[in-house]
Coordinates of C-alpha atoms and ligand atoms in Angstrom, one line a residue:
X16 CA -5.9 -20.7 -21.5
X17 CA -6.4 -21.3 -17.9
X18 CA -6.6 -17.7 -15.9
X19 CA -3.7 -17.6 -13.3
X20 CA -5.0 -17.9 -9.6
X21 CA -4.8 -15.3 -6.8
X22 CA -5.5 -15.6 -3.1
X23 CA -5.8 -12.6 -1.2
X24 CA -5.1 -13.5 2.9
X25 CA -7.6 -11.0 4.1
X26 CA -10.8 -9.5 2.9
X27 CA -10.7 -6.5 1.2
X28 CA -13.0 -4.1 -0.4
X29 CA -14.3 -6.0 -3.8
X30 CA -14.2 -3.0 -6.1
X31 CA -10.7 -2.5 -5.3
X32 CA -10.0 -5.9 -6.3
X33 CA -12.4 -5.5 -9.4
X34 CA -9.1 -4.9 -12.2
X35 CA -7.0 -8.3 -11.0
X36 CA -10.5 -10.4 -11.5
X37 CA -10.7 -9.6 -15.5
X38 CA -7.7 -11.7 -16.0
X39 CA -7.2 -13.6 -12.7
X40 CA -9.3 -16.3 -11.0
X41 CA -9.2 -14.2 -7.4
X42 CA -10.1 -15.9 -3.8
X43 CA -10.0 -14.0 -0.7
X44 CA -9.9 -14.9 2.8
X45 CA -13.5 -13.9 4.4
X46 CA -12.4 -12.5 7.2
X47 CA -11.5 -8.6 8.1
X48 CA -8.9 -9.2 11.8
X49 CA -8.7 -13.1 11.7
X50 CA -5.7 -14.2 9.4
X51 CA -6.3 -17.1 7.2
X52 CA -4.3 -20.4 9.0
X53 CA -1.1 -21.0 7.6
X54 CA -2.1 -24.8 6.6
X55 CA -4.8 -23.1 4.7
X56 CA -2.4 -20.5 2.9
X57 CA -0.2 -23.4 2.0
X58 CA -3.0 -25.3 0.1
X59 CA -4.0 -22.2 -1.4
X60 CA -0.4 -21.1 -2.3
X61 CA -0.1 -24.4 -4.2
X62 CA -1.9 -23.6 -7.5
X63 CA -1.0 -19.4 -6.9
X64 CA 0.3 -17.2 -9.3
X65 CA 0.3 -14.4 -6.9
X66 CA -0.2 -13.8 -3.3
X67 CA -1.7 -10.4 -1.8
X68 CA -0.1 -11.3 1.5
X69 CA -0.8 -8.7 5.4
X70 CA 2.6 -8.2 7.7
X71 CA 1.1 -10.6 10.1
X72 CA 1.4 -13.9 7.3
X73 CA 4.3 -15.7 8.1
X74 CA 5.4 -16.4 4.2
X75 CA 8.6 -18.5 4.2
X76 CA 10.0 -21.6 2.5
X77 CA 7.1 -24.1 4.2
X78 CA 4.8 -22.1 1.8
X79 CA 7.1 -20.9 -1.2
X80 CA 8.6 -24.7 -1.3
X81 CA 5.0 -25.7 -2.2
X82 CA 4.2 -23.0 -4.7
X83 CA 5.6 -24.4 -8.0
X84 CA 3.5 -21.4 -9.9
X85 CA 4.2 -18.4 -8.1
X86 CA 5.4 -15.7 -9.7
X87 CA 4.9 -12.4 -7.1
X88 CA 4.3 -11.6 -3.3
X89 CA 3.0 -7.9 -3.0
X90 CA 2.7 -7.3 1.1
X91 CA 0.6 -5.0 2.4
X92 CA 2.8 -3.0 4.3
X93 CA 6.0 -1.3 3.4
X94 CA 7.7 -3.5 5.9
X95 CA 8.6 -7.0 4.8
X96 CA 10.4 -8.8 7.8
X97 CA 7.3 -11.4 7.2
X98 CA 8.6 -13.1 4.3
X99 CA 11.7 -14.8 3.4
X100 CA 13.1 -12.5 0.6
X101 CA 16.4 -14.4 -0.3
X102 CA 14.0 -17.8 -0.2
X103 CA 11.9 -16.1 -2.7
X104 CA 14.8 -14.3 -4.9
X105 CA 16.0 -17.9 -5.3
X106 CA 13.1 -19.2 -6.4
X107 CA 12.8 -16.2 -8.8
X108 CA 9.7 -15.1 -7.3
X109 CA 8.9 -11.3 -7.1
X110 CA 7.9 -9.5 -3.7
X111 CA 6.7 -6.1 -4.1
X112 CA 5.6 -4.1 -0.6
X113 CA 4.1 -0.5 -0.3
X114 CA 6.2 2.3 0.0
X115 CA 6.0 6.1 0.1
X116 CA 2.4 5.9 -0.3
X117 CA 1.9 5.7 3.3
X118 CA 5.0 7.6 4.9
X119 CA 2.9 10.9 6.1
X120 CA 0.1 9.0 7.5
X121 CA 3.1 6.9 9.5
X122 CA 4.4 9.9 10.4
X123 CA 1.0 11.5 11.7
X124 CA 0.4 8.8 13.6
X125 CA 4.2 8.5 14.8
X126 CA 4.2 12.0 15.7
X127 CA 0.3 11.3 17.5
X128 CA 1.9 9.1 19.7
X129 CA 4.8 11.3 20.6
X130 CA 2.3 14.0 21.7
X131 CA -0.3 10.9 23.2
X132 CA 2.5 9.8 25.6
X133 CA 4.1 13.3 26.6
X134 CA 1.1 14.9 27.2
X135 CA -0.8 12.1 28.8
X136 CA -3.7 12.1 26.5
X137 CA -5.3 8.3 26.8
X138 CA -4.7 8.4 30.5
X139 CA -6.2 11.9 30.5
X140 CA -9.4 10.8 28.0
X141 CA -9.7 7.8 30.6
X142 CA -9.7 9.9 33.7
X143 CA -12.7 11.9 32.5
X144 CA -14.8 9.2 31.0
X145 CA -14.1 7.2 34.4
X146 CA -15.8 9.8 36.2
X147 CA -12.6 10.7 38.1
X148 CA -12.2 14.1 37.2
X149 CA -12.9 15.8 40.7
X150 CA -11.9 19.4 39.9
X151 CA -9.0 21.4 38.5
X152 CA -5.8 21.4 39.9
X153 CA -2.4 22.9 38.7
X154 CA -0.3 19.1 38.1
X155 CA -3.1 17.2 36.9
X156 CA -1.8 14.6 34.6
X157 CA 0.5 17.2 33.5
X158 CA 3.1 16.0 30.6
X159 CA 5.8 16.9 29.6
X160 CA 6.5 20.0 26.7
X161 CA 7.1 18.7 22.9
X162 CA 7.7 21.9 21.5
X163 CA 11.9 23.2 21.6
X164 CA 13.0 19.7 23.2
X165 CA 14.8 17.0 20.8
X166 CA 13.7 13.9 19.1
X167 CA 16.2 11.6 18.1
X168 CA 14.8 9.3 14.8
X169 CA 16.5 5.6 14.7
X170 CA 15.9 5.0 10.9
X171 CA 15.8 8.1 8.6
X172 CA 14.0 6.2 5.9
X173 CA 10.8 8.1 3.9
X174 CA 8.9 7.9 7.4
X175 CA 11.1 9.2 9.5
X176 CA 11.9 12.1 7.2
X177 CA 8.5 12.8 7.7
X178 CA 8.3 12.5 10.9
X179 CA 10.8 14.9 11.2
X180 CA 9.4 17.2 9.2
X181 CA 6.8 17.4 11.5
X182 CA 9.4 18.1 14.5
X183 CA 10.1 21.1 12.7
X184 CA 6.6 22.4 13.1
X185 CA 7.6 22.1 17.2
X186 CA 10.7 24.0 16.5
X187 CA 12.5 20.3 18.4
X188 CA 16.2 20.1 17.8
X189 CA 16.5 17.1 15.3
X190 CA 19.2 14.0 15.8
X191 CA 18.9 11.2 13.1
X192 CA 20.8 7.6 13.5
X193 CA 20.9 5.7 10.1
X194 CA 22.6 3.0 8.3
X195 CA 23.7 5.9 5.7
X196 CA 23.4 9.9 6.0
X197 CA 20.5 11.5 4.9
X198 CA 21.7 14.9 3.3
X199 CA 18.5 15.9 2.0
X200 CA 16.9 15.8 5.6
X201 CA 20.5 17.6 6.8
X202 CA 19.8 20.5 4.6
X203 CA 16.1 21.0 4.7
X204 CA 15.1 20.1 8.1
X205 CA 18.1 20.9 10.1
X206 CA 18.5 17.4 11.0
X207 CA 22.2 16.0 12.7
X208 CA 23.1 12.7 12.0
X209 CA 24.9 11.2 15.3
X210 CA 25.8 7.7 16.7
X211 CA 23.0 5.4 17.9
X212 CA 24.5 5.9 21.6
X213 CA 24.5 9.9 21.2
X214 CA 21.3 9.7 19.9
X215 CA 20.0 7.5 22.9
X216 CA 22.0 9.6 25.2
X217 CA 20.8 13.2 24.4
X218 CA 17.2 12.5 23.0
X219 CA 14.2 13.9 24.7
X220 CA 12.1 11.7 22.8
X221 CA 13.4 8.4 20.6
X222 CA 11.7 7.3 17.7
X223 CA 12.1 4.0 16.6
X224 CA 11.5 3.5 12.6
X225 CA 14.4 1.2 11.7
X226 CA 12.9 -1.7 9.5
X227 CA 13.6 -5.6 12.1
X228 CA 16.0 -7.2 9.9
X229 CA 18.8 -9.8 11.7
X230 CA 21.1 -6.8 12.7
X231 CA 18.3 -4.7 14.8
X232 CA 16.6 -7.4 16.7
X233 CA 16.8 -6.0 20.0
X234 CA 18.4 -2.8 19.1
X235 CA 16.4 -1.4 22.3
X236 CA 18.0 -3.3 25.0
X237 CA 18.6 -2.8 28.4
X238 CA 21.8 -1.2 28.3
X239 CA 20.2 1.3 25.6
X240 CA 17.5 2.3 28.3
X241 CA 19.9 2.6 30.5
X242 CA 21.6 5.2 28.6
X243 CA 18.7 7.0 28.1
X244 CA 17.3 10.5 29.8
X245 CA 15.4 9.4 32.6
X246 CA 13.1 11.9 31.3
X247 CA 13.0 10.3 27.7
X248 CA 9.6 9.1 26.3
X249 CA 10.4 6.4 23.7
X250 CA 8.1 5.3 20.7
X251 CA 8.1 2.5 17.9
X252 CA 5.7 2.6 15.3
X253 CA 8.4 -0.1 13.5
X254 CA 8.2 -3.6 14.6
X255 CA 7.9 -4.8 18.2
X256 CA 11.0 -7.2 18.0
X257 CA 13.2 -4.3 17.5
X258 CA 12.8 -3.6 20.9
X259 CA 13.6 -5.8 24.4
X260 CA 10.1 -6.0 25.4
X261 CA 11.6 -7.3 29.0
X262 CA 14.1 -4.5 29.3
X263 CA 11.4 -2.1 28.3
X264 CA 9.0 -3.1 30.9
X265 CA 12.2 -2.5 33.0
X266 CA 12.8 0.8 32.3
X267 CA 9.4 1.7 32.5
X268 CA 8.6 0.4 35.8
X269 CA 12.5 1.4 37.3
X270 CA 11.9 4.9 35.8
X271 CA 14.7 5.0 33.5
X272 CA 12.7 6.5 31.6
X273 CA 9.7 8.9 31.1
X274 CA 7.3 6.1 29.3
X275 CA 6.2 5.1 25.8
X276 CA 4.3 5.0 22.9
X277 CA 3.8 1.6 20.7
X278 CA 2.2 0.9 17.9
X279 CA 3.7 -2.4 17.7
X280 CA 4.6 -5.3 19.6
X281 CA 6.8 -8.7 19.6
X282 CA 3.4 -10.4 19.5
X283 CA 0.8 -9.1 17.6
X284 CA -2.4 -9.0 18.8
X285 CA -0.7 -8.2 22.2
X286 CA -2.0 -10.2 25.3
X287 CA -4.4 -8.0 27.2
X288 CA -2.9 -9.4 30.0
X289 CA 0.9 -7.9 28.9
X290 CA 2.8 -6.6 31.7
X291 CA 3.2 -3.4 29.0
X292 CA -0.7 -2.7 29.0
X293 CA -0.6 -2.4 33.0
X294 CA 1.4 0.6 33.2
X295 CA 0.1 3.9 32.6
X296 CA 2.9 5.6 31.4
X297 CA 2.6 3.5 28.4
X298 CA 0.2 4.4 25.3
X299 CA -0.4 1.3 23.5
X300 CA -2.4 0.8 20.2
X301 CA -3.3 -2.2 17.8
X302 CA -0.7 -1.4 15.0
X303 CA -1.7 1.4 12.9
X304 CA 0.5 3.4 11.5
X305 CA -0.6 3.6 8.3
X306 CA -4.3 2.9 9.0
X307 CA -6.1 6.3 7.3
X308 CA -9.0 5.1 4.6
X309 CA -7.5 7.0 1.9
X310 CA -3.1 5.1 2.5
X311 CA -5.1 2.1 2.9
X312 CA -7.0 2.4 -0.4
X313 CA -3.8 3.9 -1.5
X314 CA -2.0 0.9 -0.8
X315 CA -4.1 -2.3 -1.8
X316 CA -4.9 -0.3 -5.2
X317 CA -0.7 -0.4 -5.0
X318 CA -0.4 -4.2 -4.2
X319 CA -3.3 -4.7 -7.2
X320 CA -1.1 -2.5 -9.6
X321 CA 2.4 -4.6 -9.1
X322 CA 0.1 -8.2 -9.0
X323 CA -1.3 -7.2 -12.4
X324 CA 2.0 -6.3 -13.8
X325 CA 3.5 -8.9 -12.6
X326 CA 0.6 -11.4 -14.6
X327 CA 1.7 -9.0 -17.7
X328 CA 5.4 -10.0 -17.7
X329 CA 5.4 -5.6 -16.9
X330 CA 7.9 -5.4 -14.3
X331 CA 6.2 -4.1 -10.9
X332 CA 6.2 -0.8 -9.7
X333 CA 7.9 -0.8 -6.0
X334 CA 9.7 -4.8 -6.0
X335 CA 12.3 -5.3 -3.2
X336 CA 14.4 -8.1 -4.4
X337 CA 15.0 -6.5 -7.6
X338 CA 17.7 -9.5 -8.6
X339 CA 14.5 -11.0 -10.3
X340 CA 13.4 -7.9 -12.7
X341 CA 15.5 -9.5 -15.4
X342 CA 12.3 -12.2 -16.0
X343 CA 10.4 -9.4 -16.9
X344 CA 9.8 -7.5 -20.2
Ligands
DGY887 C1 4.1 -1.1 7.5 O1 3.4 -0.9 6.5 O2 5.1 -1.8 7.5 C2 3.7 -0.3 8.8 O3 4.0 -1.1 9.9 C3 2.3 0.2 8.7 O4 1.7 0.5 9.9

């Protein structure tokens, strides 16, 4: 029998993909930043069993329509606002993302760019390898304190648990907004669930984690900032589109608020010639949350585990559209 046919959309580390190539026919996309075209991921989705797809592949019905043999999608992220899960649930076709694997290395790099934006540390890094640094003086690039103020988290999801768990470590006063209550983070970390607008309202710093589905596209508006502590530094290491980039720069610029720390962006790679990157109070970086050599390991062995299953008829080990487990043994 013919081995079933995988295309991987980025190029990743060959022994990692070693296990799927003793029962699959595997092809991977030769590049490491440039994503494969989507013309080119059509053809190849044609005679695919599986897909190892990144966040940034579009994967909708222009490629699913096509792809009479797929069978599973596993996304290298644990967000999957890239592809069209009721699309694929109708066709019976698994996705399977990465979860919990990479929630503390989020949330270190979350709770980095908390402490990179209050405390000024690219601006400050810049200043000295610019040659600017002239002598000490008692405001220089001073920030503002972390430690005893209060972060509000939008999305109390495994991330922002452990994001907050980390807030505890400052001794910061913890407000949580979230489709349902967290209890567990109520009891052990203190945290106090409130409305989005009280959250907004009274947060020293707002972390945004919620996953971009149809109901938080531009959750972070301009009336939000407006609500916000003119003091308030605001973050995102969830997905650009969350946020009203235009009513950001706004705020920024208006000083509704103290500044900000993205990961992500509407557009990703951002355009080096984004109003965003020209402001200093913003601390801006190329989407990498979960970007530590061991979650990143951690996660493609992950996407490798639910492909093979999937192959086996073995149901896969973290699927989102679970409607289509029944198809498997
Ligand atoms: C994800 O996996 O969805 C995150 O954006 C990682 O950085």
């Amino acid at each position: 029998m013919e081995k079933p046919y995988v295309f991987i959309t980025r190029k990743l580390p060959e022994q990692l993909i070693e296990p799927l190539k003793e029962i699959a026919h595997v092809e991977m996309w030769d590049h490491e930043e440039e994503p494969v075209p989507h013309e080119l991921l059509v053809e190849k989705a044609k005679k695919a069993t599986a897909l190892l797809t990144m966040l940034s592949d579009k994967v909708d019905e222009s490629i699913m329509g096509k792809a009479a043999h797929l069978k599973v999608i596993a996304n290298l992220a644990v967000g999957y606002d890239n592809i069209r899960i009721e699309e694929a649930t109708r066709r019976g076709i698994s996705v399977c993302n990465t979860p919990d694997v990479l929630s503390d290395t989020t949330a270190d790099l979350t709770f980095g760019l908390l402490m990179a934006a209050a405390r000024r540390l690219t601006e400050a890094a810049e200043y000295v390898k610019n040659g600017e640094w002239k002598g000490w003086s008692p405001y220089l690039l001073a920030g503002r304190d972390i430690h005893h103020k209060t972060i509000g988290i939008v999305g109390m999801g495994n991330i922002g648990r452990a994001v907050a768990k980390r807030a505890t470590g400052f001794e910061m006063e913890i407000l949580y907004h979230n489709r349902s209550r967290h209890l567990e983070a109520e009891k052990e970390l203190g945290a106090v669930y409130c409305s989005f607008d009280e959250l907004i309202t009274k947060a020293d710093y707002i972390v945004c984690l919620t996953p971009l589905t149809n109901e938080t596209k531009h959750l972070f508006d301009e009336a939000a900032f407006k609500k916000m502590k003119q003091s308030a530094i605001f973050v995102n290491a969830s997905r650009g589109a969350v946020v009203d980039e235009e009513a950001l720069i706004q705020a920024l610029k208006e000083g509704q608020i103290a500044g900000a720390g993205l990961d992500v962006f509407t557009r990703e790679p951002i355009d080096p010639q984004h109003p965003l990157l020209s402001l200093a109070n913003v601390v801006a970086l190329p989407h990498i949350g979960s970007a530590s050599i061991e979650t990143r390991t951690e996660m493609i062995e992950l996407c490798v585990d639910n492909i093979l299953r999937s192959l086996k008829q073995q149901k896969p080990k973290t699927i989102i559209n679970k409607e289509v487990l029944p198809q498997y043994c």
